[in-house]
Short mmCIF file of C-alpha atoms and ligand atoms in Angstrom, two decimals:
data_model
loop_
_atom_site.label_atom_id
_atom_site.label_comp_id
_atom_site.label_asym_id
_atom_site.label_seq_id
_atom_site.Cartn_x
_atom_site.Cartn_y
_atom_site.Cartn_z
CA UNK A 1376 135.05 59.67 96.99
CA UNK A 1377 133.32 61.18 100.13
CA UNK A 1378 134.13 63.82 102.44
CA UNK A 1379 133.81 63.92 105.77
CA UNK A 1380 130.88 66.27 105.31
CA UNK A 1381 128.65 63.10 103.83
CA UNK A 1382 126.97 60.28 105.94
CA UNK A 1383 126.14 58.14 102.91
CA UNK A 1384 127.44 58.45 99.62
CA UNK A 1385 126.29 55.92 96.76
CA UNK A 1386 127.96 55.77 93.01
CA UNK A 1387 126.32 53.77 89.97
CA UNK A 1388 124.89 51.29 92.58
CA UNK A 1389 123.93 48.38 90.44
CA UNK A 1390 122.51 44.92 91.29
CA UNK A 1391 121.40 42.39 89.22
CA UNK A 1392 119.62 39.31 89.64
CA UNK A 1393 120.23 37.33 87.02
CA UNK A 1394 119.12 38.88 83.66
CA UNK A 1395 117.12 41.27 86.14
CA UNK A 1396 118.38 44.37 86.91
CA UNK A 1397 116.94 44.83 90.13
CA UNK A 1398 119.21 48.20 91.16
CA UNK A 1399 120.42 50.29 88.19
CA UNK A 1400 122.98 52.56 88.60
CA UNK A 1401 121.75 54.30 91.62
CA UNK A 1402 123.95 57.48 92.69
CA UNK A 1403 122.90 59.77 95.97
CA UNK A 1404 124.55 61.42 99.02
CA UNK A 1405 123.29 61.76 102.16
CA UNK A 1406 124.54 64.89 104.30
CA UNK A 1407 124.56 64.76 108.49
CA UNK A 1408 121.58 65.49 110.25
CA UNK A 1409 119.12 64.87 107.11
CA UNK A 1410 116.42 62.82 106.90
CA UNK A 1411 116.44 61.21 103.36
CA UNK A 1412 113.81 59.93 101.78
CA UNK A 1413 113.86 56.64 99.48
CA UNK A 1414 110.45 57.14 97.51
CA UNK A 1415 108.56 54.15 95.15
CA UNK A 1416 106.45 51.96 94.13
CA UNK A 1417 106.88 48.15 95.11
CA UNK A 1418 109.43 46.39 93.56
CA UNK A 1419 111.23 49.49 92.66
CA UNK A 1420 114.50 48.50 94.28
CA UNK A 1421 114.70 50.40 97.84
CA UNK A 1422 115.35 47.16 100.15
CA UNK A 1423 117.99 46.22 97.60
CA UNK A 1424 119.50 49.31 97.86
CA UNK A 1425 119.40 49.31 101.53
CA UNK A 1426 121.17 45.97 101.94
CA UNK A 1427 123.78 46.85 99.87
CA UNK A 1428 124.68 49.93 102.01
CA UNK A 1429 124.34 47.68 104.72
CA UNK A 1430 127.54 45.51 103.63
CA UNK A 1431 124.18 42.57 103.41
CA UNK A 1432 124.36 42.42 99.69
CA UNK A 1433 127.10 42.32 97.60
CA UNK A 1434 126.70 45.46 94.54
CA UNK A 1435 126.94 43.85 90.67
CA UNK A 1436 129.22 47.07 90.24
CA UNK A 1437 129.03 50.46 91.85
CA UNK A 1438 130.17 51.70 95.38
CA UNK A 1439 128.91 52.64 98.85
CA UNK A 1440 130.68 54.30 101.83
CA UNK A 1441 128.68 55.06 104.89
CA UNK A 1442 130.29 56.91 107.44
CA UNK A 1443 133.89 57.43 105.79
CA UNK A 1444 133.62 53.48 105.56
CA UNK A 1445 133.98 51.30 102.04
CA UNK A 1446 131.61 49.10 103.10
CA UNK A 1447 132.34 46.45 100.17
CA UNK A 1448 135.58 46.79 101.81
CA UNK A 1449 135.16 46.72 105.39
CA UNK A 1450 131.12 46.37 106.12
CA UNK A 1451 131.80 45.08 110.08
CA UNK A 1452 133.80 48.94 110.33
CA UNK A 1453 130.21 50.31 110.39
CA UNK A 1454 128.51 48.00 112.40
CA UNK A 1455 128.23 49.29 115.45
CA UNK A 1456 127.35 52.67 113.91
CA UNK A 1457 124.28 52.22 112.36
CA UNK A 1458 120.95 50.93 113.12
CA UNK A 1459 118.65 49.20 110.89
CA UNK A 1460 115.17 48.35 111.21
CA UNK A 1461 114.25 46.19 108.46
CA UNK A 1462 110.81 45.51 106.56
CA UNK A 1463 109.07 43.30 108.90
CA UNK A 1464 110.41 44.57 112.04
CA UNK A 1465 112.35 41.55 113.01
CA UNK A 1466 110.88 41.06 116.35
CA UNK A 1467 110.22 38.32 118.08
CA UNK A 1468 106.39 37.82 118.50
CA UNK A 1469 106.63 35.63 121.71
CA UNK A 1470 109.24 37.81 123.67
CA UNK A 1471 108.19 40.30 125.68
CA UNK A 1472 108.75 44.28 124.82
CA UNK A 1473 111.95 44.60 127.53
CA UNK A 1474 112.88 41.00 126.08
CA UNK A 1475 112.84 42.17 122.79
CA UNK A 1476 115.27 45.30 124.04
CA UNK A 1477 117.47 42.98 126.05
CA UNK A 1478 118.05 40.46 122.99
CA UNK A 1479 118.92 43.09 120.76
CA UNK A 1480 121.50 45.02 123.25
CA UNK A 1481 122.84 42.07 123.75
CA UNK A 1482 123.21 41.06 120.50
CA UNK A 1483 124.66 44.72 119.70
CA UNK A 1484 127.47 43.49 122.72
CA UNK A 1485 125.96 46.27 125.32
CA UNK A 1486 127.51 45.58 128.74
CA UNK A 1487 124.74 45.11 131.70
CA UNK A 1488 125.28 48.56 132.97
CA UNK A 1489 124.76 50.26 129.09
CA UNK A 1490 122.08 47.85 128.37
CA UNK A 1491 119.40 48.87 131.37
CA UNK A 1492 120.60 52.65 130.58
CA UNK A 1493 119.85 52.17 126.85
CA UNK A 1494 116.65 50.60 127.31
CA UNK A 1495 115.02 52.98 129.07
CA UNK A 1496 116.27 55.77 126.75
CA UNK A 1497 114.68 53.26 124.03
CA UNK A 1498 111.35 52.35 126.12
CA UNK A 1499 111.30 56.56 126.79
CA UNK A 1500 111.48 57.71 123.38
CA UNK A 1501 109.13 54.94 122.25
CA UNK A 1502 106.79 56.03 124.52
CA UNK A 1503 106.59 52.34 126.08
CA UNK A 1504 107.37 52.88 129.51
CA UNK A 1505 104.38 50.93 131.56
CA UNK A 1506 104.16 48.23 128.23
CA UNK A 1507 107.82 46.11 129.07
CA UNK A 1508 106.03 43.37 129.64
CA UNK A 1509 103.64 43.10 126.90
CA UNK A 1510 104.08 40.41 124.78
CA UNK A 1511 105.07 41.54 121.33
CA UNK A 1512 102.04 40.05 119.17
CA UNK A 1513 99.37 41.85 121.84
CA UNK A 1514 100.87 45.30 120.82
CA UNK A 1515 99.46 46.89 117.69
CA UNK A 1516 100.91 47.83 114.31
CA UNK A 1517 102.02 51.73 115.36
CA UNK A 1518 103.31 50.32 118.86
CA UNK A 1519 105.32 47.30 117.72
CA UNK A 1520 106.45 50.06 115.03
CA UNK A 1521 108.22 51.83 117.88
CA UNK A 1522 109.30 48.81 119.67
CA UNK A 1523 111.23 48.25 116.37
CA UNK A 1524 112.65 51.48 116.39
CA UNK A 1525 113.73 51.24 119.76
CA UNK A 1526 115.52 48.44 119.25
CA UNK A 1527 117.39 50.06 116.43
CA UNK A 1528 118.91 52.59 118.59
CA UNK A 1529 119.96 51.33 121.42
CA UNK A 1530 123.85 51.04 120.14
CA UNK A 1531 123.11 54.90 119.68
CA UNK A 1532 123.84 54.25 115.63
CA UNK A 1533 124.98 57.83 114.15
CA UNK A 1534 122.81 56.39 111.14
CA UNK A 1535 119.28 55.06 110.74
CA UNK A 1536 118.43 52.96 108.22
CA UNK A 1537 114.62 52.26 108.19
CA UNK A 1538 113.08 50.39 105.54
CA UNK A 1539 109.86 51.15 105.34
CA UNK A 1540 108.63 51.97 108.92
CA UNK A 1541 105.41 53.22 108.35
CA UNK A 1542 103.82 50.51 105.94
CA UNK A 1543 100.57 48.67 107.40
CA UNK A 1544 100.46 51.52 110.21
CA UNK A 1545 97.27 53.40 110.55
CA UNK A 1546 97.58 57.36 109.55
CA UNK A 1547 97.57 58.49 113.67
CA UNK A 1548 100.68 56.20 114.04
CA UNK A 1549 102.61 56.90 110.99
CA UNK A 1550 102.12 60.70 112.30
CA UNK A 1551 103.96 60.45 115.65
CA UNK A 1552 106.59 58.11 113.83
CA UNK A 1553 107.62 60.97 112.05
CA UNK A 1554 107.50 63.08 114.89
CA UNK A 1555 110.16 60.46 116.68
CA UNK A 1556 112.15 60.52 113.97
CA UNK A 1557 111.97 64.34 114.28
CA UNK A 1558 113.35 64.07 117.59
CA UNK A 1559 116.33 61.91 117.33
CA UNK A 1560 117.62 64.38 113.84
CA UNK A 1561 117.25 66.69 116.91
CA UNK A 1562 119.97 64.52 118.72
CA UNK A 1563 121.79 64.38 115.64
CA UNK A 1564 121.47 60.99 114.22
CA UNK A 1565 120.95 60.81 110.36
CA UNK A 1566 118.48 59.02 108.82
CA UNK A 1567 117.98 57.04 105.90
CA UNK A 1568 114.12 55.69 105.52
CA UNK A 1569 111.93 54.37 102.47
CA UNK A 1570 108.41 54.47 102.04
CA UNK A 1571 105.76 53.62 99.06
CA UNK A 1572 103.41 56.71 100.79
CA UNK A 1573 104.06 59.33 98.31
CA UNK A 1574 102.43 61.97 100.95
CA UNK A 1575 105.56 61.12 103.35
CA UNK A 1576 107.71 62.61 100.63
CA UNK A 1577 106.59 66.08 102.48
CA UNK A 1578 108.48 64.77 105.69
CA UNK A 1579 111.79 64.56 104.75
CA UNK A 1580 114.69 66.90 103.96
CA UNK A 1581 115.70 65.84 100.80
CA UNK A 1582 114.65 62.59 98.52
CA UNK A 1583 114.94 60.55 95.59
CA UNK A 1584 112.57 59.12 93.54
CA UNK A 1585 112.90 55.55 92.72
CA UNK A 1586 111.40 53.55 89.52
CA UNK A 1587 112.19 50.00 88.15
CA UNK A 1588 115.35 50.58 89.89
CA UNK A 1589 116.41 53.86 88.32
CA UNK A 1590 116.46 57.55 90.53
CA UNK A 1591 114.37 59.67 88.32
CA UNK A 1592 114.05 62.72 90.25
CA UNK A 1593 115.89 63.97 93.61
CA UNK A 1594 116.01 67.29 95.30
CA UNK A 1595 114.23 68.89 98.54
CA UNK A 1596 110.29 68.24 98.21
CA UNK A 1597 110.37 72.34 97.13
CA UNK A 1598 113.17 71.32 94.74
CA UNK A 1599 111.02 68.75 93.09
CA UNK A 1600 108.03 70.59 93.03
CA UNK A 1601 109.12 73.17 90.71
CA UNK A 1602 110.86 71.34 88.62
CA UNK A 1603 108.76 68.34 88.34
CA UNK A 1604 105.43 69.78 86.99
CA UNK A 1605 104.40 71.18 83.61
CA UNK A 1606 101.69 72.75 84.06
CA UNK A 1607 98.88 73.18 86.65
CA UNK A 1608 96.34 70.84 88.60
CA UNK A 1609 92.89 71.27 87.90
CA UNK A 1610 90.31 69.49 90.48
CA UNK A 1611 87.20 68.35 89.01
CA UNK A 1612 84.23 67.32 91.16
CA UNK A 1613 82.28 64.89 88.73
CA UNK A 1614 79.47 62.25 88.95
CA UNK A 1615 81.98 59.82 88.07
CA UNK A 1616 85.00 59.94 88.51
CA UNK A 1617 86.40 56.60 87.67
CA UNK A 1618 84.83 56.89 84.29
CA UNK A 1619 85.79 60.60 84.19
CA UNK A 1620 89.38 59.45 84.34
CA UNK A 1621 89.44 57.34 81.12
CA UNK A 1622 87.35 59.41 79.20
CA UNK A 1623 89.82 62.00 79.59
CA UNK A 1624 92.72 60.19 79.08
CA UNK A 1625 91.25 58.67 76.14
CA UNK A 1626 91.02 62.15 74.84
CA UNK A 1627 94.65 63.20 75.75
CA UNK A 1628 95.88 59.92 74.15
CA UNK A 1629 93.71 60.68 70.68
CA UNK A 1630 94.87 64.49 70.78
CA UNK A 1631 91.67 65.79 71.29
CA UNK A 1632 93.15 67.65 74.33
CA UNK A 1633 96.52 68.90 75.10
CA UNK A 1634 96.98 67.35 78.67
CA UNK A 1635 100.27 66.40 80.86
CA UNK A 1636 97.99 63.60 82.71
CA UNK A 1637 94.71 62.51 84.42
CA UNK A 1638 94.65 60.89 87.57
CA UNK A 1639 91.74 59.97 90.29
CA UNK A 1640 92.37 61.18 93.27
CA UNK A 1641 90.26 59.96 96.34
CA UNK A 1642 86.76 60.54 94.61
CA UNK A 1643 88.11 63.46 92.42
CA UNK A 1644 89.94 63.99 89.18
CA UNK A 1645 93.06 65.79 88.84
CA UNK A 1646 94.14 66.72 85.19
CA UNK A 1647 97.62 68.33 84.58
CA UNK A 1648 98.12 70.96 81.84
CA UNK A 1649 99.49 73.82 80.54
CA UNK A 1650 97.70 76.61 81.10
CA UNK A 1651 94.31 74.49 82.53
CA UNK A 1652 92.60 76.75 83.43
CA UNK A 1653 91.42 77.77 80.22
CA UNK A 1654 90.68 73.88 78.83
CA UNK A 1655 87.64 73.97 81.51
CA UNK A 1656 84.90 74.63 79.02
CA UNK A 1657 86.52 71.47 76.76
CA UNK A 1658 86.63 69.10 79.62
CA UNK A 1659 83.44 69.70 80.58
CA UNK A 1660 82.11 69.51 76.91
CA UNK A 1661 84.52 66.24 76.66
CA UNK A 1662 82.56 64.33 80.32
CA UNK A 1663 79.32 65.52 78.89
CA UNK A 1664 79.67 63.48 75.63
CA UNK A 1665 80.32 60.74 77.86
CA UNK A 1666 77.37 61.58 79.87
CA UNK A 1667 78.92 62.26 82.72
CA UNK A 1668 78.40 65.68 84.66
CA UNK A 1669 81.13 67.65 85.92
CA UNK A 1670 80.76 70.01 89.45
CA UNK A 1671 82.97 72.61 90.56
CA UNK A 1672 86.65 72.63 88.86
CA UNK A 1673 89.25 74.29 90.77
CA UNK A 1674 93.33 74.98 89.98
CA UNK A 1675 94.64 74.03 93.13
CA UNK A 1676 98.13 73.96 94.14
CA UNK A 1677 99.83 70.42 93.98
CA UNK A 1678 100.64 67.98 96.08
CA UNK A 1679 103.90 66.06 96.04
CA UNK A 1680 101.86 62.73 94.83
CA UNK A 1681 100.86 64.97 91.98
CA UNK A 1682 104.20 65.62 91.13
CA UNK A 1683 105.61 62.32 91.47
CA UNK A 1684 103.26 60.97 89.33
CA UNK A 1685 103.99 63.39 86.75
CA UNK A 1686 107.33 62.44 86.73
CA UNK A 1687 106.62 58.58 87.13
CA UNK A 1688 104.32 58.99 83.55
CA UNK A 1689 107.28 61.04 81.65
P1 ADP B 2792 111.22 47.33 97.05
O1 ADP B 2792 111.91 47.22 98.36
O2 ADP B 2792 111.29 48.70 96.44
O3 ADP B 2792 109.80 46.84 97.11
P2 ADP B 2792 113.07 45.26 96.27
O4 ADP B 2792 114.42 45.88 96.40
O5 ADP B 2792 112.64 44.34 97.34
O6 ADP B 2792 111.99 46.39 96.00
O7 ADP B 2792 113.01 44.45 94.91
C1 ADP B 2792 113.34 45.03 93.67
C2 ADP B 2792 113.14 44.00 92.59
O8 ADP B 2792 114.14 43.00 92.70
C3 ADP B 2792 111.82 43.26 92.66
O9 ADP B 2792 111.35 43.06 91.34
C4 ADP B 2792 112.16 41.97 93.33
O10 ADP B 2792 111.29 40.95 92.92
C5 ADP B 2792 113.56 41.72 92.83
N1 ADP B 2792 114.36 40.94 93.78
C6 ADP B 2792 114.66 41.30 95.05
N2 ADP B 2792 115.43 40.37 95.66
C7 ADP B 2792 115.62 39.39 94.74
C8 ADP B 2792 116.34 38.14 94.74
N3 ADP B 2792 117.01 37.74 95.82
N4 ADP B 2792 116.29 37.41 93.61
C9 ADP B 2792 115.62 37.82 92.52
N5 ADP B 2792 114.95 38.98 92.45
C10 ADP B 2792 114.93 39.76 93.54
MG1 MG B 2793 111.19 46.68 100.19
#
């Protein structure tokens, strides 16, 4: 089913818990070189998905090949080719950072001679030369991040597989994370990552959109942006926004006003419509009603999390 032009290649991925369809027919490809985004909301499905591409977790139905390799088939055949850093970093909180390096060579079969050469390529990318002998639980949530990642390459896996990397990392850290990642798509590793930060969307190559188990959108962020939206973002500055945000969706839902969605965003309000620049006058009329006063109303251009979210409400 693949060529040898595609790193990952997934087709009607399914997996079921029971009654509970946890993965539902989940289809992708993942070209060389890309860094491909796994995008939603908790509980959506991505570790699922990521264990069963792993050869961890056995598919209900469907099929995976990673490298060329049926891994239903043959999942120890790609092994030694990819890396995975998993959820909670599975480091060990009393080891040291080189101990940490050292058990996973090891455990990855690294000779002596590869494993002091691949650790301080690892402790040099992480930027952790000068911290080997920290103890794990002393480094913070962006360092032991990279210790993580580290530890994921040192094999030299042609594929990454990161499941969610960035989550509980302040903004700073999650910043140079990407720029690592950056760096080894430079050295030609491909990479595979999830995150439930819709604003990371804007870092990858291409990505797919995941809810209640089902891809509902995919493409390049540009790819999604034009097709995902109907209509245009207004910004509205009000004196509340919280309330603003009901009021106006109670008037969407009773067809007082035509609009796509309504959605707070940090202490504004974003509404989605066709042509919404010319409901201004309404919406305003609509918050004042409600007593609340609305400020300056913009059409700005939008964000990725605007667009997802249009496409999670349709
Ligand atoms: P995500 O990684 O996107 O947060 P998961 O893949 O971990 O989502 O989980 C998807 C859904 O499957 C969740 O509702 C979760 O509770 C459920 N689930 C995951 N693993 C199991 C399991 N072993 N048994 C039953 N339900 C599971
Ligand atoms: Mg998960």
């Amino acid at each position: 089913m693949t060529t040898e032009r595609t790193t990952i290649v997934t087709e009607n991925l399914v997996k079921r818990f029971g009654e509970f369809t946890a993965v539902d027919e989940v289809s992708f490809a993942v070209h060389p070189g890309e860094i491909f985004g796994f995008l939603g909301p908790n509980g959506s499905g991505k570790t699922t998905t990521i264990r069963m591409m792993l050869g961890l977790l056995t598919p209900t139905s469907g099929n995976v090949e990673v490298l060329g390799v049926p891994v239903l088939e043959q999942p120890e055949a790609i092994r030694g080719r990819v890396g995975y850093m998993s959820q909670r970093f599975s480091l060990y909180n009393d080891l040291t950072v080189l101990q940490n390096l050292r058990f996973y060579g090891t455990a990855y079969g690294l000779s002596n001679k590869e494993l002091n050469q691949q650790i301080d390529r690892a402790l040099q990318m992480a930027g952790l030369e000068g911290r080997e002998n920290v103890r794990t639980h002393e480094l913070s949530g962006g360092w032991r991040q990279r210790l993580a990642l580290g530890a994921a390459i040192l094999h030299e896996p042609e594929v990454l597989f990161l499941d969610e990397p960035t989550a509980g990392v302040d903004p700073l850290s999650r910043r140079d994370f990407w720029e690592l990642l950056y760096q080894l798509v430079a050295d030609g590793v491909t990479v595979f990552v999830t995150t439930h930060y819709m604003d990371e969307a804007e870092h990858c190559h291409r990505l797919a959109l995941l809810q209640r188990g089902q891809i509902i959108a995919s493409g390049s962020p540009d790819e999604m942006r034009n097709q995902g939206m109907h209509g245009q973002v207004l910004e509205i500055v009000s004196s509340d926004s919280a309330r603003a945000v009901k009021v106006l969706r109670a008037a969407k839902i009773e067809g007082r006003l035509p609009l796509e969605s309504v959605e707070l965003y940090g202490s504004l309000v974003h509404v989605i419509a066709e042509g919404v620049e010319s409901l201004q006058d309404a919406l305003a009329l609509e918050l004042k009603q409600s007593e609340i006063e609305s400020g300056r109303m913009a059409v700005i251009e939008p964000s990725l999390e605007d667009v997802f979210i249009a496409y999670m409400r349709d």
